[in-house]
Structure formats: structure tokens, C-alpha cells
Short mmCIF file of C-alpha atoms (C1' of nucleotides) in Angstrom, two decimals:
data_model
loop_
_atom_site.label_atom_id
_atom_site.label_comp_id
_atom_site.label_asym_id
_atom_site.label_seq_id
_atom_site.Cartn_x
_atom_site.Cartn_y
_atom_site.Cartn_z
CA MET A 34 69.04 81.63 206.10
CA ALA A 35 72.22 80.46 207.74
CA ARG A 36 74.07 80.76 211.01
CA THR A 37 71.74 81.80 213.84
CA ALA A 38 72.53 84.30 216.58
CA GLY A 39 74.18 82.82 219.64
CA SER A 40 74.87 79.48 218.04
CA ASP A 41 77.70 77.45 219.58
CA GLY A 42 79.04 74.17 218.25
CA GLY A 43 79.84 72.71 221.66
CA LYS A 44 76.40 73.39 223.08
CA THR A 45 74.68 72.06 219.94
CA GLN A 46 76.67 68.81 220.08
CA ALA A 47 75.77 68.28 223.71
CA ALA A 48 72.12 69.03 222.94
CA ILE A 49 72.16 66.46 220.13
CA ARG A 50 73.53 63.83 222.49
CA ASP A 51 70.91 64.53 225.15
CA ALA A 52 68.03 64.55 222.75
CA ALA A 53 69.22 61.42 221.02
CA ILE A 54 69.49 59.46 224.28
CA SER A 55 66.01 60.46 225.35
CA LEU A 56 64.39 59.89 221.98
CA ILE A 57 66.13 56.58 221.16
CA ALA A 58 65.39 55.27 224.68
CA ARG A 59 61.70 56.06 224.22
CA PHE A 60 61.08 55.09 220.57
CA GLY A 61 64.05 53.00 219.50
CA TYR A 62 66.97 53.83 217.21
CA GLU A 63 65.33 52.74 213.99
CA ALA A 64 62.09 54.56 214.81
CA VAL A 65 63.76 57.91 215.42
CA SER A 66 64.48 59.89 212.25
CA MET A 67 67.23 62.44 211.89
CA ARG A 68 64.51 65.05 211.21
CA GLN A 69 62.71 64.17 214.44
CA LEU A 70 65.95 64.39 216.36
CA ALA A 71 66.80 67.74 214.72
CA ALA A 72 63.37 69.13 215.63
CA GLU A 73 63.92 68.16 219.29
CA VAL A 74 67.25 69.97 219.29
CA GLY A 75 65.76 72.93 217.48
CA VAL A 76 67.84 72.83 214.27
CA GLN A 77 67.49 71.49 210.73
CA ALA A 78 68.44 67.91 209.97
CA ALA A 79 71.45 68.93 207.92
CA ALA A 80 73.01 70.62 210.97
CA LEU A 81 73.36 67.26 212.72
CA TYR A 82 75.83 66.08 210.09
CA ARG A 83 78.32 68.74 211.17
CA TYR A 84 78.80 66.81 214.44
CA PHE A 85 78.09 63.18 213.51
CA PRO A 86 78.95 61.89 210.03
CA THR A 87 76.15 59.28 210.08
CA LYS A 88 73.27 58.21 212.27
CA GLU A 89 75.18 55.10 213.32
CA ASP A 90 78.21 57.19 214.32
CA LEU A 91 75.95 59.06 216.70
CA LEU A 92 74.61 55.79 218.21
CA TYR A 93 78.11 54.41 218.65
CA ASP A 94 79.24 57.64 220.30
CA LEU A 95 76.42 57.40 222.84
CA MET A 96 77.05 53.74 223.65
CA THR A 97 80.81 54.13 223.99
CA ALA A 98 80.38 57.08 226.32
CA HIS A 99 77.96 55.07 228.45
CA MET A 100 80.27 52.09 228.83
CA GLN A 101 83.30 54.27 229.58
CA ALA A 102 81.34 56.15 232.25
CA LEU A 103 80.27 52.84 233.78
CA LEU A 104 83.81 51.52 233.94
CA ALA A 105 85.03 54.81 235.38
CA SER A 106 82.35 54.79 238.06
CA TRP A 107 83.39 51.32 239.19
CA GLN A 108 87.07 52.28 239.32
CA GLU A 109 85.99 55.14 241.55
CA ALA A 110 83.75 53.03 243.75
CA ARG A 111 85.74 49.79 244.11
CA PRO A 112 86.96 49.22 247.63
CA SER A 113 90.60 48.40 248.40
CA THR A 114 89.77 45.46 250.72
CA ALA A 115 90.34 41.88 249.61
CA GLU A 116 87.24 40.63 251.40
CA PRO A 117 84.64 39.39 248.91
CA ALA A 118 81.47 40.39 250.74
CA PRO A 119 82.13 44.16 250.88
CA ARG A 120 83.46 44.07 247.35
CA LEU A 121 80.30 42.43 246.09
CA ALA A 122 78.18 44.89 248.08
CA ALA A 123 80.06 47.81 246.56
CA PHE A 124 79.63 46.37 243.07
CA VAL A 125 75.89 45.89 243.39
CA ARG A 126 75.29 49.27 245.02
CA ASN A 127 77.36 51.16 242.48
CA HIS A 128 75.74 49.25 239.61
CA ILE A 129 72.21 50.07 240.71
CA ARG A 130 73.02 53.71 241.48
CA PHE A 131 74.71 54.23 238.11
CA HIS A 132 71.94 52.56 236.13
CA VAL A 133 69.05 54.26 237.91
CA GLU A 134 70.74 57.61 237.33
CA ARG A 135 71.23 56.81 233.64
CA ARG A 136 68.10 54.90 232.82
CA HIS A 137 67.81 56.29 229.31
CA SER A 138 71.34 55.61 228.12
CA THR A 139 71.23 52.17 229.78
CA HIS A 140 68.17 51.42 227.73
CA VAL A 141 69.94 52.48 224.56
CA ASN A 142 72.96 50.32 225.37
CA ASN A 143 70.80 47.27 226.13
CA MET A 144 68.37 47.55 223.20
CA GLU A 145 70.26 48.91 220.27
CA LEU A 146 73.30 46.67 219.99
CA ARG A 147 71.90 45.11 216.84
CA SER A 148 72.00 48.43 214.97
CA LEU A 149 75.77 48.57 215.20
CA SER A 150 78.17 47.30 212.54
CA ARG A 151 80.18 44.20 213.36
CA ASP A 152 83.32 46.02 214.38
CA ARG A 153 81.53 48.48 216.56
CA LEU A 154 79.42 45.82 218.16
CA THR A 155 82.64 43.94 219.02
CA ALA A 156 84.11 47.09 220.56
CA ILE A 157 81.11 47.68 222.79
CA LEU A 158 80.89 44.01 223.83
CA ARG A 159 84.60 44.14 224.76
CA LEU A 160 83.96 47.04 227.13
CA ARG A 161 81.00 45.17 228.56
CA ALA A 162 83.06 42.02 229.03
CA SER A 163 85.74 43.88 230.95
CA TYR A 164 83.06 45.19 233.33
CA GLU A 165 81.58 41.78 233.88
CA LYS A 166 85.03 40.36 234.47
CA GLU A 167 85.23 42.45 237.65
CA LEU A 168 82.13 40.75 239.04
CA ARG A 169 83.38 37.28 238.07
CA GLN A 170 86.64 37.95 239.93
CA ILE A 171 84.75 38.89 243.08
CA LEU A 172 82.64 35.76 242.87
CA ARG A 173 85.66 33.54 242.20
CA ASP A 174 87.54 34.98 245.19
CA GLY A 175 84.50 34.52 247.42
CA ALA A 176 84.05 30.90 246.32
CA GLU A 177 87.73 30.06 246.81
CA GLN A 178 87.85 31.65 250.24
CA GLY A 179 84.67 29.81 251.32
CA ALA A 180 82.81 33.06 251.82
CA PHE A 181 80.28 32.38 249.01
CA THR A 182 78.45 29.34 247.64
CA VAL A 183 78.70 29.59 243.83
CA GLU A 184 77.86 26.66 241.59
CA ASP A 185 79.17 28.35 238.41
CA VAL A 186 80.98 31.73 238.40
CA THR A 187 80.04 32.75 234.85
CA LEU A 188 76.39 31.77 235.21
CA THR A 189 76.06 33.44 238.59
CA ALA A 190 77.64 36.64 237.29
CA MET A 191 75.13 36.78 234.44
CA ALA A 192 72.25 36.12 236.80
CA ILE A 193 73.30 38.96 239.11
CA ILE A 194 73.92 41.36 236.24
CA GLN A 195 70.49 40.63 234.72
CA MET A 196 68.81 40.96 238.10
CA VAL A 197 70.31 44.29 239.07
CA THR A 198 70.17 45.87 235.62
CA GLY A 199 66.52 44.86 235.48
CA VAL A 200 65.76 47.49 238.09
CA ILE A 201 65.46 50.14 235.40
CA VAL A 202 62.72 48.18 233.66
CA TRP A 203 60.20 48.65 236.42
CA PHE A 204 61.66 51.20 238.87
CA ARG A 205 60.45 54.78 238.66
CA PRO A 206 61.62 57.37 241.18
CA ASP A 207 58.93 59.20 243.18
CA GLU A 208 56.96 56.01 243.63
CA ARG A 209 56.51 53.54 246.45
CA LEU A 210 60.18 52.90 247.08
CA SER A 211 63.23 55.15 247.26
CA VAL A 212 66.50 54.35 245.50
CA ALA A 213 68.10 53.57 248.85
CA GLU A 214 65.37 51.08 249.80
CA VAL A 215 65.61 49.34 246.45
CA THR A 216 69.40 49.21 246.66
CA ASP A 217 69.26 47.75 250.17
CA THR A 218 66.83 45.04 249.20
CA TYR A 219 68.85 44.07 246.09
CA HIS A 220 71.98 43.98 248.21
CA LYS A 221 70.37 41.53 250.66
CA MET A 222 68.99 39.38 247.85
CA THR A 223 72.38 39.24 246.16
CA MET A 224 74.11 38.21 249.32
CA ARG A 225 71.65 35.37 249.89
CA LEU A 226 71.90 34.43 246.24
CA VAL A 227 75.63 33.77 246.55
CA GLY A 228 75.18 32.12 249.94
CA ALA A 229 77.30 34.69 251.77
CA ARG A 230 78.05 33.81 255.38
CA GLU A 231 76.31 36.09 257.80
CA ASN A 232 78.67 38.24 259.83
CA MET B 8 51.54 36.02 187.16
CA ALA B 9 49.25 35.05 189.95
CA ARG B 10 48.47 32.04 192.14
CA THR B 11 51.36 29.56 192.19
CA ALA B 12 51.13 25.75 192.05
CA GLY B 13 50.67 24.10 195.43
CA SER B 14 49.94 27.32 197.29
CA ASP B 15 47.89 26.94 200.50
CA GLY B 16 46.73 29.76 202.75
CA GLY B 17 47.15 27.91 206.01
CA LYS B 18 50.72 26.93 205.34
CA THR B 19 51.60 30.38 204.05
CA GLN B 20 50.22 32.01 207.22
CA ALA B 21 52.22 29.66 209.42
CA ALA B 22 55.33 30.32 207.36
CA ILE B 23 54.82 34.08 207.75
CA ARG B 24 54.62 33.76 211.53
CA ASP B 25 57.75 31.62 211.72
CA ALA B 26 59.74 33.87 209.39
CA ALA B 27 58.56 37.02 211.20
CA ILE B 28 59.60 35.73 214.62
CA SER B 29 63.04 34.77 213.45
CA LEU B 30 63.67 37.93 211.44
CA ILE B 31 62.28 40.36 214.05
CA ALA B 32 64.21 38.65 216.80
CA ARG B 33 67.41 39.05 214.82
CA PHE B 34 67.07 42.51 213.29
CA GLY B 35 64.22 44.17 215.19
CA TYR B 36 60.68 45.02 214.11
CA GLU B 37 61.44 48.38 212.60
CA ALA B 38 64.49 47.07 210.70
CA VAL B 39 62.60 44.24 209.04
CA SER B 40 60.69 45.30 205.91
CA MET B 41 57.62 43.59 204.55
CA ARG B 42 59.59 42.83 201.36
CA GLN B 43 62.38 41.19 203.37
CA LEU B 44 59.83 39.12 205.26
CA ALA B 45 58.08 38.13 202.03
CA ALA B 46 61.36 37.03 200.50
CA GLU B 47 62.10 34.85 203.49
CA VAL B 48 58.67 33.23 203.11
CA GLY B 49 59.06 32.94 199.33
CA VAL B 50 56.17 35.12 198.24
CA GLN B 51 55.64 38.72 197.11
CA ALA B 52 55.09 41.44 199.68
CA ALA B 53 51.47 41.97 198.66
CA ALA B 54 50.65 38.36 199.55
CA LEU B 55 51.35 39.06 203.22
CA TYR B 56 48.38 41.42 203.36
CA ARG B 57 45.94 38.58 202.72
CA TYR B 58 46.83 37.23 206.18
CA PHE B 59 47.72 40.35 208.21
CA PRO B 60 46.08 43.68 207.48
CA THR B 61 49.11 45.68 208.62
CA LYS B 62 52.63 45.11 209.86
CA GLU B 63 51.62 46.01 213.39
CA ASP B 64 48.73 43.48 213.28
CA LEU B 65 51.35 40.83 212.57
CA LEU B 66 53.48 41.91 215.48
CA TYR B 67 50.53 41.96 217.84
CA ASP B 68 49.49 38.49 216.69
CA LEU B 69 52.95 37.12 217.47
CA MET B 70 53.10 38.74 220.90
CA THR B 71 49.66 37.69 221.93
CA ALA B 72 50.31 34.09 220.89
CA HIS B 73 53.53 34.07 222.90
CA MET B 74 51.90 35.30 226.07
CA GLN B 75 48.97 32.93 225.83
CA ALA B 76 51.33 30.03 225.29
CA LEU B 77 53.29 31.08 228.36
CA LEU B 78 50.19 31.27 230.53
CA ALA B 79 48.98 27.93 229.19
CA SER B 80 52.33 26.29 229.93
CA TRP B 81 52.18 27.47 233.54
CA GLN B 82 48.60 26.24 233.99
CA GLU B 83 49.89 22.88 232.78
CA ALA B 84 52.94 22.84 234.98
CA ARG B 85 51.68 24.30 238.24
CA PRO B 86 51.64 21.80 241.04
CA SER B 87 48.58 21.26 243.19
CA THR B 88 50.45 21.40 246.48
CA ALA B 89 50.11 24.41 248.81
CA GLU B 90 53.74 24.30 249.85
CA PRO B 91 55.64 27.37 248.58
CA ALA B 92 59.01 25.78 247.91
CA PRO B 93 57.93 23.21 245.33
CA ARG B 94 55.59 25.75 243.75
CA LEU B 95 58.46 28.25 243.34
CA ALA B 96 60.68 25.49 242.01
CA ALA B 97 58.04 24.57 239.43
CA PHE B 98 57.61 28.19 238.40
CA VAL B 99 61.31 28.74 237.86
CA ARG B 100 61.86 25.49 236.03
CA ASN B 101 58.88 25.93 233.75
CA HIS B 102 59.78 29.57 233.07
CA ILE B 103 63.33 28.73 232.00
CA ARG B 104 62.30 25.73 229.94
CA PHE B 105 59.66 27.74 228.13
CA HIS B 106 61.87 30.69 227.41
CA VAL B 107 64.85 28.65 226.26
CA GLU B 108 62.62 26.74 223.89
CA ARG B 109 61.15 29.98 222.53
CA ARG B 110 64.13 32.27 222.56
CA HIS B 111 63.16 34.14 219.42
CA SER B 112 59.57 34.91 220.32
CA THR B 113 60.68 35.85 223.87
CA HIS B 114 63.10 38.32 222.32
CA VAL B 115 60.30 39.81 220.24
CA ASN B 116 58.04 40.15 223.28
CA ASN B 117 60.75 41.79 225.35
CA MET B 118 62.14 44.17 222.75
CA GLU B 119 59.25 45.30 220.58
CA LEU B 120 56.62 46.48 223.07
CA ARG B 121 57.22 50.08 222.01
CA SER B 122 56.13 49.40 218.48
CA LEU B 123 52.60 48.59 219.63
CA SER B 124 49.75 51.10 219.76
CA ARG B 125 48.57 52.16 223.21
CA ASP B 126 45.63 49.76 223.38
CA ARG B 127 47.58 46.78 222.23
CA LEU B 128 50.47 47.55 224.54
CA THR B 129 47.97 47.61 227.39
CA ALA B 130 46.57 44.27 226.34
CA ILE B 131 50.00 42.59 226.27
CA LEU B 132 50.97 44.17 229.60
CA ARG B 133 47.79 42.85 231.10
CA LEU B 134 48.68 39.29 230.08
CA ARG B 135 52.15 39.79 231.41
CA ALA B 136 50.79 41.11 234.72
CA SER B 137 48.58 38.09 235.22
CA TYR B 138 51.62 35.85 234.77
CA GLU B 139 53.72 37.77 237.25
CA LYS B 140 50.84 37.72 239.69
CA GLU B 141 51.30 33.96 239.99
CA LEU B 142 54.85 34.41 241.16
CA ARG B 143 53.91 37.13 243.63
CA GLN B 144 51.30 34.86 245.15
CA ILE B 145 53.83 32.12 245.70
CA LEU B 146 56.27 34.57 247.33
CA ARG B 147 53.51 36.02 249.53
CA ASP B 148 52.43 32.57 250.70
CA GLY B 149 56.03 31.61 251.38
CA ALA B 150 56.65 34.76 253.39
CA GLU B 151 53.43 34.43 255.43
CA GLN B 152 54.10 30.75 256.23
CA GLY B 153 57.69 31.56 257.26
CA ALA B 154 59.12 29.39 254.50
CA PHE B 155 60.79 32.33 252.72
CA THR B 156 62.53 35.53 253.68
CA VAL B 157 61.13 38.27 251.41
CA GLU B 158 61.69 41.91 252.07
CA ASP B 159 59.26 43.12 249.36
CA VAL B 160 57.05 40.75 247.35
CA THR B 161 56.74 42.95 244.23
CA LEU B 162 60.44 43.81 244.09
CA THR B 163 61.53 40.22 244.64
CA ALA B 164 59.17 38.97 241.95
CA MET B 165 60.66 41.44 239.45
CA ALA B 166 64.20 40.51 240.47
CA ILE B 167 63.48 36.78 239.91
CA ILE B 168 61.69 37.35 236.60
CA GLN B 169 64.56 39.49 235.31
CA MET B 170 67.11 36.95 236.49
CA VAL B 171 65.50 33.85 234.95
CA THR B 172 64.37 35.52 231.71
CA GLY B 173 67.91 36.80 231.31
CA VAL B 174 69.01 33.25 230.57
CA ILE B 175 68.11 33.69 226.91
CA VAL B 176 70.49 36.65 226.59
CA TRP B 177 73.62 34.56 227.04
CA PHE B 178 72.59 30.93 226.96
CA ARG B 179 73.12 28.98 223.76
CA PRO B 180 72.47 25.27 223.53
CA ASP B 181 75.32 22.98 222.51
CA GLU B 182 77.74 24.96 224.61
CA ARG B 183 79.40 24.43 227.95
CA LEU B 184 76.21 23.84 229.89
CA SER B 185 73.07 21.83 229.25
CA VAL B 186 69.56 23.20 229.80
CA ALA B 187 69.21 20.88 232.80
CA GLU B 188 72.39 22.13 234.42
CA VAL B 189 71.40 25.76 233.88
CA THR B 190 67.90 25.15 235.26
CA ASP B 191 69.31 23.39 238.33
CA THR B 192 71.69 26.18 239.14
CA TYR B 193 69.03 28.86 238.72
CA HIS B 194 66.71 26.82 240.88
CA LYS B 195 69.32 26.75 243.69
CA MET B 196 70.10 30.46 243.33
CA THR B 197 66.38 31.32 243.45
CA MET B 198 65.83 29.30 246.58
CA ARG B 199 68.73 30.99 248.30
CA LEU B 200 67.56 34.38 247.03
CA VAL B 201 64.23 34.02 248.86
CA GLY B 202 65.95 32.52 251.92
CA ALA B 203 64.13 29.23 251.60
CA ARG B 204 64.56 26.90 254.59
CA GLU B 205 66.54 23.83 253.75
CA ASN B 206 64.61 20.57 253.95
"C1'" DG C 236 86.65 97.16 209.12
"C1'" DA C 237 87.94 93.66 205.94
"C1'" DA C 238 88.96 88.80 205.76
"C1'" DT C 239 88.29 84.39 207.56
"C1'" DT C 240 86.15 80.79 209.93
"C1'" DA C 241 82.17 78.56 212.18
"C1'" DA C 242 77.35 77.38 212.25
"C1'" DT C 243 73.30 76.74 210.05
"C1'" DT C 244 69.54 76.78 206.48
"C1'" DG C 245 66.65 75.22 202.63
"C1'" DA C 246 66.29 72.52 198.87
"C1'" DA C 247 67.19 68.47 196.65
"C1'" DC C 248 69.05 63.51 195.78
"C1'" DG C 249 68.04 58.66 195.13
"C1'" DT C 250 66.16 54.88 197.86
"C1'" DT C 251 63.15 52.42 200.53
"C1'" DC C 252 59.10 52.10 203.16
"C1'" DG C 253 54.10 50.16 204.12
"C1'" DT C 254 50.29 49.58 201.53
"C1'" DT C 255 46.75 49.31 197.57
"C1'" DT C 256 45.01 47.98 193.11
"C1'" DT C 257 44.30 45.09 189.38
"C1'" DA C 258 44.80 41.11 186.83
"C1'" DT C 259 45.88 36.27 186.50
"C1'" DT C 260 46.29 31.49 187.88
"C1'" DC C 261 45.36 27.60 190.80
"C1'" DT C 262 42.19 24.70 193.54
"C1'" DT C 263 37.84 23.02 194.86
"C1'" DG C 264 32.95 21.66 194.63
"C1'" DT C 265 29.46 20.36 191.66
"C1'" DA D 28 33.39 20.59 182.30
"C1'" DC D 29 32.83 24.62 184.62
"C1'" DA D 30 31.84 28.22 187.87
"C1'" DA D 31 33.34 30.28 192.30
"C1'" DG D 32 36.47 31.75 195.27
"C1'" DA D 33 41.13 31.59 197.25
"C1'" DA D 34 46.01 32.80 196.53
"C1'" DT D 35 49.31 35.19 194.43
"C1'" DA D 36 52.10 38.36 191.18
"C1'" DA D 37 53.32 42.73 189.25
"C1'" DA D 38 53.15 47.36 189.27
"C1'" DA D 39 52.29 51.47 191.32
"C1'" DC D 40 51.15 55.01 195.27
"C1'" DG D 41 52.59 58.85 198.16
"C1'" DA D 42 55.33 59.49 202.08
"C1'" DA D 43 59.38 59.26 204.63
"C1'" DC D 44 64.08 58.01 205.00
"C1'" DG D 45 69.44 59.20 205.48
"C1'" DT D 46 72.33 62.16 203.40
"C1'" DT D 47 74.55 65.94 200.39
"C1'" DC D 48 75.35 70.55 198.63
"C1'" DA D 49 75.37 75.33 197.82
"C1'" DA D 50 74.18 79.52 199.78
"C1'" DT D 51 74.04 82.64 203.74
"C1'" DT D 52 74.73 84.71 208.06
"C1'" DA D 53 77.18 85.18 212.78
"C1'" DA D 54 81.28 85.29 215.21
"C1'" DT D 55 86.25 85.72 215.33
"C1'" DT D 56 90.74 87.23 213.77
"C1'" DC D 57 93.95 90.47 212.09
#
DNA sequence: GAATTAATTGAACGTTCGTTTTATTCTTGT
DNA sequence: ACAAGAATAAAACGAACGTTCAATTAATTC
């Protein structure tokens, strides 16, 4: 057999991306075979190679798209004010919202870095660093203006990132807490963590 | 050929555990082959099966040992006082010390849960839950006694665990900060996070 | 409606995987 | 000195892996 009725390259490529994110998030990159992925999409394994030259190319594509979407969402959400407190609040709230909405691809980006080649790992880490730099700048401004108490900007930034990204490890929608409640509590904890003045 | 001069089952088993932790932490469970592991130990792949019936048995052995060592270290370190603040301080300090000392096996326990069978996953998660329960109890006592400000005990416990375990993601000894400095800063951040009264 | 391009199949490639089997050598207790 | 058992090597097993290739059909273009 050959080309099937109604087949469309664009739709197939999108379906591959979706299936790959969900399968890799659940079972891990190494544990997911190209045949298993193809079966989920509803094609033969060979068809995948029309869209992604290798398995690693597919992984890199997914991770790059995730990081670029994260950076874009922060550019969209960042406030214009120079005041540290509302900027930190916006960062935490946007971060949690984005990561809860994209649990699966966040999982892929956090767990599968070691399956990338050196160059591609470097590229992803560069994108990640530029995102974390935004948080460090907020903390540095807050410390300099006396609005925050921060012992070490880099360390505090990592602590906050780990804390808020960790939401996706345990949070499941439709449970005890809503996204809004979780975000509110994390916002309060973050503000206390940096010793923000009450106002 | 067959048995080699100076071979000793006890030493070989310990060498297998050490090599497995370091290789799996670096490359991931699925990516490490039994042949690669055997080469690191300095034996043939078949020799591994004298000590561990299957690859998954080996992984489960490593993860169980890690969790039991963690619980044991807390039993050793927990203070006898009923005051929440020193108890929380001891928890955070012991947690960071333990995890920095055992970066590799912590990595294995955090990353490879999905490679376990259902029953074994449940067993590991049970051990983990009993550890987290200790932290929740401290937070609950602190909130009830008015020593802490805690919006949600479960959520705050997860936030603290994620934050302090995250140290191993970025911290490397022999760098800018010492373990003691990192521990001190995390201790201060944790105390502010839970709104601990100064005293 | 013929020619061209796009999308997919089915079969096969060589390699590596976890694991088993069998035979051989070393160590230990008597 | 020798038997018993522990420890390992070497080779092999079938299955699964990522990937390639030629053939074939559907859609598009002229």
C-alpha cells in the first residue's frame, strides 16, 4: 500500500508532536520506540522519518518549541512597572500558569536533557539561562531598592524556580485545589521567601 | 575462562551498586546497558546476574536503599524538642546535607521512578510519603501553635521539598559557595517562607 | 486526463538489548 | 590432597531497536 486517503503532511506532523510529548512524558524518551510512537499516531514507523530525520531531531524540536513558547509567554506577561514586587508576582504567576498548562512538555524538557547531543544541550541550556536571567534581574533590583531581603541572587533564583516548577510534580487539576488557589499560595510563599515588605 | 584470581562476591556486588548509581545518574536507566555496567565493574555481563536477577531488580535495590538511608538519617537527626522552628531547621539542614552527599542516588530516585513495575513504584512512593509526613507534621504543629504562617500544609510541604531537593540540580562542590553557606541560606529562606516569628 | 508531486506502506538492514546456558577456574573447608 | 561450592567467562538466544529503501497510491498541476 501507499498514500492513504485524506492524508495531510501538516496534520501528520502536528499529530507526531502531540503524541511524542505525551508518550515521552509518560514513559521517557529512551523507553518510547519509533514504532510505538507511530502506532499512537496511526501510521507506520517509516512515515515518521518524512518529518523528523532522527529520533533525536524530534526530541530537540519539542524542547526548543517549549522553551521558545515559555520565553514568548513571559514577554507577553511582563509588566512595564519598575517596582520589584509586582514584577516578581507576575513572573511567578505566569510561570505556574504556563507550566500547569503544559505539564507534559515541561516534563520532557526537565527529564530528557541528557538524551541531547552536546551542541543541542548547550542550545537548550542557553534558552533556559536567558529565562532565569529575567528572574535574577527582578531579585537584584528588589534587593538594591531595599524591597526584598536576598542573601544570594543566583541561589534564591534557583530556589524559586525549583519551587514553582515543582508544582507539576504533584498538582493535578480537578482535585482538592484549583489552579488559582495554588497560584495564590505560591505567590504568598514567594513574597515571604524574598522578605518582601508588606504594602 | 571462568573464575578470576582474587574474585569475591561481596566486593563485586558492592562494586555493581556503586557503578550502577553513577552510570544511571549520568545516562539514565534505560540508556545504560548491562554490558556497559559490567565493563565499568570489570566483569562480563553474565556475572551481574549472580547478584541481581534482572536489571529492574538492581534499580529497585538501589532506590530502596536510598530511601531507607534517608529515613534513617532523619531518625538520627531529629531533635527531641517540641518547638517547630528548630525542628524545621533540623529537617532542612539534614535534608540538604544528605542529598548533597548522595547526589547520584538522589538523581536515580527522582528520575527513574517510571522504570519500576507498579508494585515496586508503590513501595518506593510509600517510603517517600512517610518521609514527607514528617515535614507536614512539623508545619502543622507550627501553624497550630502560631509559630508559622502556613496557608496549606500539604502544598507548603511540597514547595519546601522541591526547593531543597533542587539544590542538587545546580550545586557543585568546589565552586563559589560551600555546603555550609548554601545550607544557611536555604534555612533562612525556608523560615521566611513559613513566616516563622523571629526570636 | 496525463504528468507530477506528496504521503505512506511493507519489508528489510545491521546492531544492540536483556537474559540464559554451559563450561571452567578459583577459593575454602576438611 | 581433594571435594564442594562460589564466581566468572564465553557464546548464544530471540526480540526489539533506529533507520533505509523501493514500491504504490492519493492529491495536485497543467
